[in-house]
Short mmCIF file of C-alpha atoms and ligand atoms in Angstrom, two decimals:
data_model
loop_
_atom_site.label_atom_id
_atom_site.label_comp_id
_atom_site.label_asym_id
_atom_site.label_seq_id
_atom_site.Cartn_x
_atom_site.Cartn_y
_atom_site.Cartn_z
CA UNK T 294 36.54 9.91 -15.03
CA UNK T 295 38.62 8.58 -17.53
CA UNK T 296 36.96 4.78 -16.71
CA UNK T 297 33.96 5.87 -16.80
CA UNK T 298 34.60 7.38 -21.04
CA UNK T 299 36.09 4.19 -20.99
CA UNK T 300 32.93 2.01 -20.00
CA UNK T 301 30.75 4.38 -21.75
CA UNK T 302 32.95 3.45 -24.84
CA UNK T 303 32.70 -0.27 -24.41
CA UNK T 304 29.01 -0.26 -23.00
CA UNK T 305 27.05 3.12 -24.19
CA UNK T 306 24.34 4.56 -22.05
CA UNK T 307 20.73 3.72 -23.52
CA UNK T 308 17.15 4.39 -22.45
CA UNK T 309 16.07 1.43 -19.87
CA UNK T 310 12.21 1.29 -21.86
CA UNK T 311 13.43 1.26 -25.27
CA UNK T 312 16.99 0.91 -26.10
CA UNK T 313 17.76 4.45 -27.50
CA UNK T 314 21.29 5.16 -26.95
CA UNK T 315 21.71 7.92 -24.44
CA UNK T 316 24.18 10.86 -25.05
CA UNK T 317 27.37 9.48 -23.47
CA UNK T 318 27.77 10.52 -19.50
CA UNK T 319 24.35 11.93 -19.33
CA UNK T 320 22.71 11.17 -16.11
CA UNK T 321 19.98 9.97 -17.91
CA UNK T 322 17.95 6.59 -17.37
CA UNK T 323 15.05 7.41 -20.00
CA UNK T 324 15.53 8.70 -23.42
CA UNK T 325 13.68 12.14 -24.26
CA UNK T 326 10.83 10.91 -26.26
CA UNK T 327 10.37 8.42 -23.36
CA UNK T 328 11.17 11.05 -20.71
CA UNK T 329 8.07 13.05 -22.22
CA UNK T 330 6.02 10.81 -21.21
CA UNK T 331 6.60 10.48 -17.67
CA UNK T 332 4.79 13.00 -15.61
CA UNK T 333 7.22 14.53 -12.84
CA UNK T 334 5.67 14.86 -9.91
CA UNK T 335 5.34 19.07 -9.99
CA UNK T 336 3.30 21.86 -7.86
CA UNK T 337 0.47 22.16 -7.47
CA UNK T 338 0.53 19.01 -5.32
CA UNK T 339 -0.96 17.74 -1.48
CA UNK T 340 1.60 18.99 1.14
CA UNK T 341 0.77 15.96 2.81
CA UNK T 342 0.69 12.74 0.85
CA UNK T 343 1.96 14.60 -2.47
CA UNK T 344 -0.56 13.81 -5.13
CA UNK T 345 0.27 16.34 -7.84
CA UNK T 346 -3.00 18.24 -9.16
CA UNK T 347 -2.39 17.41 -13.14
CA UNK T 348 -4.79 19.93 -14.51
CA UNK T 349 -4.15 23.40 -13.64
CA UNK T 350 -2.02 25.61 -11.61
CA UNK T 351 -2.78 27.68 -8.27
CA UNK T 352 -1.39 26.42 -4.99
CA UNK T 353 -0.74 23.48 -3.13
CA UNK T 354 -3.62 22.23 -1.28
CA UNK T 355 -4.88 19.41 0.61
CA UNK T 356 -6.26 16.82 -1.45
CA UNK T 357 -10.02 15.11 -0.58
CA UNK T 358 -8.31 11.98 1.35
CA UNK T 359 -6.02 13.60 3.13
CA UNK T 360 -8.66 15.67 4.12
CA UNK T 361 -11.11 13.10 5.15
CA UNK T 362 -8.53 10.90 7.20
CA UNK T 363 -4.80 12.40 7.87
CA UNK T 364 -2.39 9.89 7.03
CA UNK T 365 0.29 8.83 10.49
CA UNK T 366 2.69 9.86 7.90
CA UNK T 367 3.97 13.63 7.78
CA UNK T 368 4.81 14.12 4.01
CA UNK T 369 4.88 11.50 1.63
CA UNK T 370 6.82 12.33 -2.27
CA UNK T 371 7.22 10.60 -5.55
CA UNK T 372 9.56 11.47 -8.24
CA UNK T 373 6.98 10.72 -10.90
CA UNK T 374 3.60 9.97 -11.98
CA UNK T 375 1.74 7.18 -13.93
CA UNK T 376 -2.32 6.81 -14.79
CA UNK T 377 -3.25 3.68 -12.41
CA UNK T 378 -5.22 2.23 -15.54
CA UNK T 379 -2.98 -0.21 -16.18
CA UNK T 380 -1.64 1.18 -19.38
CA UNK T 381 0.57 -1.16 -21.45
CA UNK T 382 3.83 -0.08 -22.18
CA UNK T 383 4.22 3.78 -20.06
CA UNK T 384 7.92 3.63 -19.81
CA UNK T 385 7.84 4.15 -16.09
CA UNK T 386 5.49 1.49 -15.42
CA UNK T 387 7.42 -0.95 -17.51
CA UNK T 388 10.46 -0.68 -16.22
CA UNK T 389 9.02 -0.94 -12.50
CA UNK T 390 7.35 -3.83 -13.46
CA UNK T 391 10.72 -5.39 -15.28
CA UNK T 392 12.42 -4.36 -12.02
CA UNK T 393 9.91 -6.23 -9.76
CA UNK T 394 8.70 -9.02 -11.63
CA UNK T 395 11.07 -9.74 -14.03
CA UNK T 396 13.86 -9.88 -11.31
CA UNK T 397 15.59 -7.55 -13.51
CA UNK T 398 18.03 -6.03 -10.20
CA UNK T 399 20.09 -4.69 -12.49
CA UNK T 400 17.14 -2.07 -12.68
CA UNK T 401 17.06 -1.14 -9.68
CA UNK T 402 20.40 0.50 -8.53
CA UNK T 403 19.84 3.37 -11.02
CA UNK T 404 16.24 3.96 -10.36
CA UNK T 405 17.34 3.99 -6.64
CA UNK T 406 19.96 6.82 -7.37
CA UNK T 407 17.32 8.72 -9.89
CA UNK T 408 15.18 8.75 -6.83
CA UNK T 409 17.95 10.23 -4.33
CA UNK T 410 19.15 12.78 -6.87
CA UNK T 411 15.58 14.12 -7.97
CA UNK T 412 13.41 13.88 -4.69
CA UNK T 413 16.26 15.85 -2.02
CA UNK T 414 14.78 19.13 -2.48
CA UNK T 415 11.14 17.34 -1.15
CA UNK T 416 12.48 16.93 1.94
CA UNK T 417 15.19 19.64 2.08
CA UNK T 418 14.45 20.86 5.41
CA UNK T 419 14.41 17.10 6.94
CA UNK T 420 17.40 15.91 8.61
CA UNK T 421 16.77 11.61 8.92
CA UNK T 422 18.11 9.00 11.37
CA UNK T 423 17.19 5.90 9.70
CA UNK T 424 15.63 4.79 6.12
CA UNK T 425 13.16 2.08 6.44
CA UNK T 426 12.24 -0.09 3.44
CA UNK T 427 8.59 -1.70 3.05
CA UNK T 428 8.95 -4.66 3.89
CA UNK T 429 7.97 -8.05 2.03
CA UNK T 430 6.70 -10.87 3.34
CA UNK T 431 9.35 -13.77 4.03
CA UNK T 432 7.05 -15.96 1.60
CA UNK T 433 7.54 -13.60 -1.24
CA UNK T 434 10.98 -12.29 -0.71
CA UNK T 435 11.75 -15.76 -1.33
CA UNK T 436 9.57 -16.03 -4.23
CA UNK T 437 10.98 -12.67 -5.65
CA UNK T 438 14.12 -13.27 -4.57
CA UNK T 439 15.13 -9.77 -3.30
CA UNK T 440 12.93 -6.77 -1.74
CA UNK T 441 12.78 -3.92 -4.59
CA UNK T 442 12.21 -0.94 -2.03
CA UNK T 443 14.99 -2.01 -0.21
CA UNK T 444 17.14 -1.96 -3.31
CA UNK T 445 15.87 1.48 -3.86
CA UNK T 446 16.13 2.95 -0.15
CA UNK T 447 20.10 1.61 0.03
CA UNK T 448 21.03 3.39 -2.53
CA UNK T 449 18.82 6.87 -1.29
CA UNK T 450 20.80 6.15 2.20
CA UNK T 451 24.15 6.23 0.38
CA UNK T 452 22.96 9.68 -2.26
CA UNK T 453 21.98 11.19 1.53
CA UNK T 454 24.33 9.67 3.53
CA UNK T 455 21.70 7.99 6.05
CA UNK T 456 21.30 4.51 7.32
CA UNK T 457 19.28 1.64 6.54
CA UNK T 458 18.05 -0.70 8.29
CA UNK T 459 15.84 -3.35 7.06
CA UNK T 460 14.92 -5.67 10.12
CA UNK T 461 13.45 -2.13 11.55
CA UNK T 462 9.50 -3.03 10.64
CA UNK T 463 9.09 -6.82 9.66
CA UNK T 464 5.61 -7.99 7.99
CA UNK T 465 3.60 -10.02 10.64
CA UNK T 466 0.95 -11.56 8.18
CA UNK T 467 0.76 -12.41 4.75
CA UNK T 468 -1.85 -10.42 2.72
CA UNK T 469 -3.37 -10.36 -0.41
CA UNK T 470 -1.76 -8.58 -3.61
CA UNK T 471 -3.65 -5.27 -3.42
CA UNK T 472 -4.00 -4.43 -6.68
CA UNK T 473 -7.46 -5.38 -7.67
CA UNK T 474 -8.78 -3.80 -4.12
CA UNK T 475 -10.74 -0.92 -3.77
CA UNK T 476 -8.96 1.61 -1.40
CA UNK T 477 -11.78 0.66 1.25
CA UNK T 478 -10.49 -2.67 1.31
CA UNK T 479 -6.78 -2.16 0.74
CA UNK T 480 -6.79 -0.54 3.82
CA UNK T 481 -8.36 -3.33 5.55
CA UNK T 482 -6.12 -5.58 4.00
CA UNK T 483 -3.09 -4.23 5.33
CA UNK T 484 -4.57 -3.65 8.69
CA UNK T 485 -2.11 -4.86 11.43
CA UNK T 486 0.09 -6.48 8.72
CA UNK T 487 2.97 -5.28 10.25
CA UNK T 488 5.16 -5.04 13.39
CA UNK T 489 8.68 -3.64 14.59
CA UNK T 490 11.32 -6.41 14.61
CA UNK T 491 12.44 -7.86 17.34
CA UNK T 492 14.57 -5.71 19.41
CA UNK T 493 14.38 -2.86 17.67
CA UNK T 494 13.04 0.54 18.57
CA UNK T 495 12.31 3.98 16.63
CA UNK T 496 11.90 5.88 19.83
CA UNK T 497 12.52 9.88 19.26
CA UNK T 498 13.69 9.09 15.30
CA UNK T 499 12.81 10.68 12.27
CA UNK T 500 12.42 7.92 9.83
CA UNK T 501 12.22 7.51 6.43
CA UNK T 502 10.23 4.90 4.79
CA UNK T 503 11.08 4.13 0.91
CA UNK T 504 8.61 2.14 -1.67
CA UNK T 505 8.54 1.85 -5.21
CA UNK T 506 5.06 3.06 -5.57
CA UNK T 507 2.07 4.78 -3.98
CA UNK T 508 -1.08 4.15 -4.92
CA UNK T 509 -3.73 4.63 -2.14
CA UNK T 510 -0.98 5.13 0.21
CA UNK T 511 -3.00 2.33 2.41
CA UNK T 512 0.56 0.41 3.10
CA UNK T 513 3.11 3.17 3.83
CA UNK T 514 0.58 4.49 6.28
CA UNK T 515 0.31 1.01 8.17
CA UNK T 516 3.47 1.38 7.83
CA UNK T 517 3.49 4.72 9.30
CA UNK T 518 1.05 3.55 12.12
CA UNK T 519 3.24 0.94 13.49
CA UNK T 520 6.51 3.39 13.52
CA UNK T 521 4.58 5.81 15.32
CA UNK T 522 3.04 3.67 17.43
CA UNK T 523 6.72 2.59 18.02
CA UNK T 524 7.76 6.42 19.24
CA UNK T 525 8.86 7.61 16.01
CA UNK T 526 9.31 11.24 16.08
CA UNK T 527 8.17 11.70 12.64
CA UNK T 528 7.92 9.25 9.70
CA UNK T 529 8.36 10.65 6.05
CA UNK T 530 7.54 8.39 2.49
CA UNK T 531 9.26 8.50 -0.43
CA UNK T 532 8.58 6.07 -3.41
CA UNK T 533 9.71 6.57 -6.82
CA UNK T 534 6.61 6.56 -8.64
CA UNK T 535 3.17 7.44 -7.62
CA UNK T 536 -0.24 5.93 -9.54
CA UNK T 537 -2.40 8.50 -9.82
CA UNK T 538 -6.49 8.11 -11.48
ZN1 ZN Z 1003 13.37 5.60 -24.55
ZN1 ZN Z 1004 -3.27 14.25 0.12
#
């Protein structure tokens, strides 16, 4: 307690988009005028891959893909929202981008506790054997230097106090960045892109599988596929932020 006034003191708390200082020992990461702009993923929403309905109330209710094609996945969550138009300068985005790109790691830890704090009551009635991270390809986790959703599911496992394991689901083939695809195509793209590591089984688990954002959901369900296809008893998705048109 008394370090932490201490550090506070020395180093005080401010907004990770813009550099407002925080009130001292908030929990905070954003400031308020940047926290206003961040949609929190709310009900109404799809019970299934969680795409919050913006406009309007009512109930929860399958959403058109879902509907179309169920995902291998059971639930899938997001702590927040962002318009996929690539908008310059929405905190959120920004700082995910920073995190990613600009090999900013120092990013990450919070935004990986944020996540563990806000999205428990998603999956409140879940009890989980093992946290998977999406997994990079070797080529570009040697590029980037480190795998963002893994830095984000370790510190989820320690906030819920379950393991992760990274070598669990390994990427067989390289594939294109998917973010000029159409969601057609980003499904094919990821198609068979990845495998279970050698030796390892999901057999009877419940697993959860941690990314840093969803956008058509086309590579946390291959994901899914192969863990289910592995025997997984059940595989859950939680990413912090969720791109929604
Ligand atoms: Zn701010
Ligand atoms: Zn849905």
């Amino acid at each position: 307690m008394r370090l932490g006034w201490l550090l506070d003191w020395i180093y005080p708390p401010r907004c990770r988009f813009c550099g407002e200082p925080l009130p001292s020992h908030a929990e905070e990461y954003f400031c308020s005028a940047c926290r206003e702009r961040i949609r929190i993923v709310s009900h109404p929403l799809c019970p299934t891959c969680g795409r919050p309905f913006l406009d309007g109330g009512g109930e929860d209710h399958l959403c058109g893909s879902c509907l179309m094609r169920s995902p291998y996945f059971e639930r899938a969550r997001a702590w927040a929202c962002y318009p996929t138009e690539a908008i310059e300068g929405h905190p959120l985005r920004d700082v995910l981008q920073r995190f990613k790109y600009g090999r900013k790691l120092s990013l990450g830890k919070p935004l990986g506790r944020l996540m563990a704090r806000a999205c428990a009551p998603f999956f409140h009635d879940c009890t989980f054997d093992v946290i998977v991270p999406v997994p990079l390809h070797p080529k570009r986790l040697r590029w980037r230097g480190f795998n963002q959703a893994l830095v984000l599911a370790r510190e989820v496992g320690r906030g819920w106090g379950v393991p992760v394991d990274p070598f669990i689901l390994v990427r067989s083939r390289e594939t294109p960045p998917q973010t000029q695809l159409a969601e057609e195509e980003r499904r094919k793209n990821v198609r068979g892109a990845f495998a279970l590591g050698r030796g390892k089984t999901v057999q009877e688990r419940f697993v959860l599988l941690v990314d840093d954002v969803y956008t058509s959901g086309a590579t946390v369900n291959e994901c899914s596929r192969t863990l289910c296809r592995g025997g997984a008893k059940g595989v859950y998705v939680l990413t912090l932020a969720r791109a929604v048109s």
